[in-house]
Short mmCIF file of N, CA and C in Angstrom, two decimals:
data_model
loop_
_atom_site.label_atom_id
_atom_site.label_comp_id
_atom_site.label_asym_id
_atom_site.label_seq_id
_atom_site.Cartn_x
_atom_site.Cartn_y
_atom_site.Cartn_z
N UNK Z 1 -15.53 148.44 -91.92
CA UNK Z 1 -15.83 149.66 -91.17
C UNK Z 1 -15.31 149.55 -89.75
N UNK Z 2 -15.52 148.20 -89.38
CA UNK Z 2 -15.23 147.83 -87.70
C UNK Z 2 -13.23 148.39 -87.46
N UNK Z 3 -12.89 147.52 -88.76
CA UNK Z 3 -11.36 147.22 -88.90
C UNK Z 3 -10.73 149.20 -88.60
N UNK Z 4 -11.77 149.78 -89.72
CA UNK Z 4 -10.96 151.33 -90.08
C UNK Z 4 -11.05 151.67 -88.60
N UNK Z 5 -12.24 151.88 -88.12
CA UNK Z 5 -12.50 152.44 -86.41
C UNK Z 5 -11.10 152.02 -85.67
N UNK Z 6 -11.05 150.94 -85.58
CA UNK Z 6 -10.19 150.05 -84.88
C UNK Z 6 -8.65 150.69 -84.86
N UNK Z 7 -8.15 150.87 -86.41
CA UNK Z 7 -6.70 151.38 -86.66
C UNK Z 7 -6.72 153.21 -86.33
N UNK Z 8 -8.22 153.91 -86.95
CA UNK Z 8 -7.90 155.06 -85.95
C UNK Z 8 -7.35 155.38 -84.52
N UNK Z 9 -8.59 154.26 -83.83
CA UNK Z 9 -8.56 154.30 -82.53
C UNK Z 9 -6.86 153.93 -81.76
N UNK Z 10 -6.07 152.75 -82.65
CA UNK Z 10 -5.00 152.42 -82.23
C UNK Z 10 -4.14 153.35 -83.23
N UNK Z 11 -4.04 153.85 -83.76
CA UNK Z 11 -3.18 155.43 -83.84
C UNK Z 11 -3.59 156.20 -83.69
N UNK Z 12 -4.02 156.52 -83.17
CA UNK Z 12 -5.22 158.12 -82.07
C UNK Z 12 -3.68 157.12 -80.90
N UNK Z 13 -4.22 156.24 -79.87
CA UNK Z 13 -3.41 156.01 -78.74
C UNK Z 13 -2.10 156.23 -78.82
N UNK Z 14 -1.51 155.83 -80.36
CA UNK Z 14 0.42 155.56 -80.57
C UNK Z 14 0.50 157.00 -80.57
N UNK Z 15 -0.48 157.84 -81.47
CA UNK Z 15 -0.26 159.30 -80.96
C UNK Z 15 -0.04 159.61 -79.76
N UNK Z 16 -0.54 159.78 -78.66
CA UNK Z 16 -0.72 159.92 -77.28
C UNK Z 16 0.48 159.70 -76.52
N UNK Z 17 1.00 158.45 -76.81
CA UNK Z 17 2.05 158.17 -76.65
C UNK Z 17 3.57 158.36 -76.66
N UNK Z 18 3.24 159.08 -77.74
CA UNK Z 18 4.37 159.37 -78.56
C UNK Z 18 4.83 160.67 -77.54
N UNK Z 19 3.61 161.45 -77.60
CA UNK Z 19 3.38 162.97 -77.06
C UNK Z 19 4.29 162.66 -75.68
N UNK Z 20 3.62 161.82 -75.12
CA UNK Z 20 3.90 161.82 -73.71
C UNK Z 20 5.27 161.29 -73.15
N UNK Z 21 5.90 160.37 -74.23
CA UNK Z 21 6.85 159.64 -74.20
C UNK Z 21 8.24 161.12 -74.44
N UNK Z 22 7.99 161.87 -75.58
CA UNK Z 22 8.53 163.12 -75.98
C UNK Z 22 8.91 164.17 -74.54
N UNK Z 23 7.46 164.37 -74.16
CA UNK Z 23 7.36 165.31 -72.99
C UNK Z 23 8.28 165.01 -71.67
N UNK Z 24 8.18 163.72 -71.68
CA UNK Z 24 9.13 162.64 -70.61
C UNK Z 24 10.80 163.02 -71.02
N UNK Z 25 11.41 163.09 -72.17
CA UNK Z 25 12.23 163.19 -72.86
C UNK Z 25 12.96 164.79 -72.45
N UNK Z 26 11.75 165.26 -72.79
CA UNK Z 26 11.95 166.68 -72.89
C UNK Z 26 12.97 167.23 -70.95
N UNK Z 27 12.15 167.16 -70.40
CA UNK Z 27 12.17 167.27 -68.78
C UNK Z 27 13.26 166.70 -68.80
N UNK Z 28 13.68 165.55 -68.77
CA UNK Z 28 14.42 165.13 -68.42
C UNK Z 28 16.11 165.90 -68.97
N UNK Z 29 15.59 166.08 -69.91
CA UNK Z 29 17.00 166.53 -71.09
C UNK Z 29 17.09 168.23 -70.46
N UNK Z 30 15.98 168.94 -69.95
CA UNK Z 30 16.21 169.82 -69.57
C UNK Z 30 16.79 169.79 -67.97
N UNK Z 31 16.72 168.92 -67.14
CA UNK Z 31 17.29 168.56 -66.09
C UNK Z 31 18.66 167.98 -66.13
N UNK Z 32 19.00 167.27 -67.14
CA UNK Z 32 20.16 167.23 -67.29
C UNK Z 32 21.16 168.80 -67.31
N UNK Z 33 20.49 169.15 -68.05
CA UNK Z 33 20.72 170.48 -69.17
C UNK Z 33 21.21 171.88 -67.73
N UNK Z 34 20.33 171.84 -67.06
CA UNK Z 34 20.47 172.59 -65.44
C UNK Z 34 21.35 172.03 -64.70
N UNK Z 35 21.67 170.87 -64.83
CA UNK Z 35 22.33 169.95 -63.89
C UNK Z 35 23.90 170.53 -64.10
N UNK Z 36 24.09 170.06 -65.69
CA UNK Z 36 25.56 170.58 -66.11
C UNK Z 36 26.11 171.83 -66.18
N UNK Z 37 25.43 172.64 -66.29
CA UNK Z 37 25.51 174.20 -66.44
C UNK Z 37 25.32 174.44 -64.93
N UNK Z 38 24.88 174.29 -63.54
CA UNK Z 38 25.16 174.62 -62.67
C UNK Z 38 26.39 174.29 -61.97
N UNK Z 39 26.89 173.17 -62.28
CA UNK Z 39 28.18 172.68 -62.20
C UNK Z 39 29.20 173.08 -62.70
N UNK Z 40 29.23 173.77 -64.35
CA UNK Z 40 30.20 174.15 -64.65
C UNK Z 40 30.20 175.91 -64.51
N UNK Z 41 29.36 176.14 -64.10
CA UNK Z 41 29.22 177.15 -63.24
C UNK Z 41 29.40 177.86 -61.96
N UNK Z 42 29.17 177.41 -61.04
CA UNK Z 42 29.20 176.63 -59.50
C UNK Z 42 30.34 176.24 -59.00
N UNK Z 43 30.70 175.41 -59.28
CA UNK Z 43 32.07 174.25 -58.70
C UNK Z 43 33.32 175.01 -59.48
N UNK Z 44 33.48 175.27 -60.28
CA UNK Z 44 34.58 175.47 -60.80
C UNK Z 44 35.38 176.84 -59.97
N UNK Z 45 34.19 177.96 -59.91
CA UNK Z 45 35.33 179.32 -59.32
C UNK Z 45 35.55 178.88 -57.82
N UNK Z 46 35.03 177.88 -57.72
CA UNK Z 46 35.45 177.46 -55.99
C UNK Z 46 36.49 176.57 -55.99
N UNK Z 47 37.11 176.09 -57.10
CA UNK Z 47 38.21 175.21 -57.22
C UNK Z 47 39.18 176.00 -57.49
N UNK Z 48 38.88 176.94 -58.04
CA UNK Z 48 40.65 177.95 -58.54
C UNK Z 48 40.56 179.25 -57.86
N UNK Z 49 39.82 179.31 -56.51
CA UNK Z 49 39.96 180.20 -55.82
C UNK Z 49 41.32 180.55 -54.60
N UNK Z 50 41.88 179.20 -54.42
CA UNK Z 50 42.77 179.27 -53.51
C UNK Z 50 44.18 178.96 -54.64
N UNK Z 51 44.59 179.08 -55.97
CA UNK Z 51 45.46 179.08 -56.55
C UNK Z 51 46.11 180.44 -57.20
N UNK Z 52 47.08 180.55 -57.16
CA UNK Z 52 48.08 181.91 -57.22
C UNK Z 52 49.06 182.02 -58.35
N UNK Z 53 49.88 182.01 -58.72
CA UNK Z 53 50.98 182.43 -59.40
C UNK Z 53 52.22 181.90 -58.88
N UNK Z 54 52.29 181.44 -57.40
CA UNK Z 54 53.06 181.15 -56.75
C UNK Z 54 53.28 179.57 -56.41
N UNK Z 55 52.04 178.84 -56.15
CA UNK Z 55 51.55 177.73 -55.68
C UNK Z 55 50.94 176.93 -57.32
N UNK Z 56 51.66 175.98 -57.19
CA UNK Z 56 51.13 175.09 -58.56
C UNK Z 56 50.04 173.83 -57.80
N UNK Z 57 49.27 173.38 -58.67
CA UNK Z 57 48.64 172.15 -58.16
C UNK Z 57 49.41 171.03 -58.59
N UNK Z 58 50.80 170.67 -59.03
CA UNK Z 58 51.25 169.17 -58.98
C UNK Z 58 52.50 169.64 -59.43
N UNK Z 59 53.90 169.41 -58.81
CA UNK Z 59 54.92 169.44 -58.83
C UNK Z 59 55.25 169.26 -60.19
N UNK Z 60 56.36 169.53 -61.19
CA UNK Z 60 56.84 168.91 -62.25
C UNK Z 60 58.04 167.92 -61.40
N UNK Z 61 57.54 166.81 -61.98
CA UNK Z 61 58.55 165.69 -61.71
C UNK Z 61 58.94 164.41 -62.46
N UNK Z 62 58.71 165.74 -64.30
CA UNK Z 62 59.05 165.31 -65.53
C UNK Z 62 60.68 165.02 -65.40
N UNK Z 63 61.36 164.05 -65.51
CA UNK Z 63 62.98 163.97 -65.73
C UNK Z 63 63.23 163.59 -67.21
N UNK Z 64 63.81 164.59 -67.78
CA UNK Z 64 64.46 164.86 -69.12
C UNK Z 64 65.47 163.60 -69.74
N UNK Z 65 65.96 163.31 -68.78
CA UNK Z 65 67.23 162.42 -69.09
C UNK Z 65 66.41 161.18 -69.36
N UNK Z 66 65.84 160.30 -68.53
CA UNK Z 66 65.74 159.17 -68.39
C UNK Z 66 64.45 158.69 -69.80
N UNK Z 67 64.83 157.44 -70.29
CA UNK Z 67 64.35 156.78 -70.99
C UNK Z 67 63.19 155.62 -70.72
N UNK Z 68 62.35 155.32 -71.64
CA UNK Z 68 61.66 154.27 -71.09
C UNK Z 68 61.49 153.00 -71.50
#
């Protein structure tokens, strides 16, 4: 009888645990989750705001001929 009490009581706690360990999980994954989506949100139209049609960001200074 002592033993059954005993294994409730210590999975009643791993329950608890579990919950809280989850909830920890959770937050966090949703902070990630805000983190990336404000960034790829955010940062990006401020990076291709000063680029044109005219102005490239990196020269081609592919040479056709040469071998490697």
């Amino acid at each position: 009888m002592k033993r059954n009490a005993l294994e409730k009581g210590f999975v009643s706690i791993l329950f608890i645990l579990v919950i809280v360990i989850f909830s920890f999980a959770e937050r966090d994954t949703q902070k990630a989750f805000e983190k990336y989506n404000t960034k790829s949100t955010v940062a990006t139209p401020r990076q291709i705001d000063n680029y044109t049609a005219e102005t490239s960001e990196k020269k081609d200074t592919y040479n056709k001929a040469t071998r490697n």
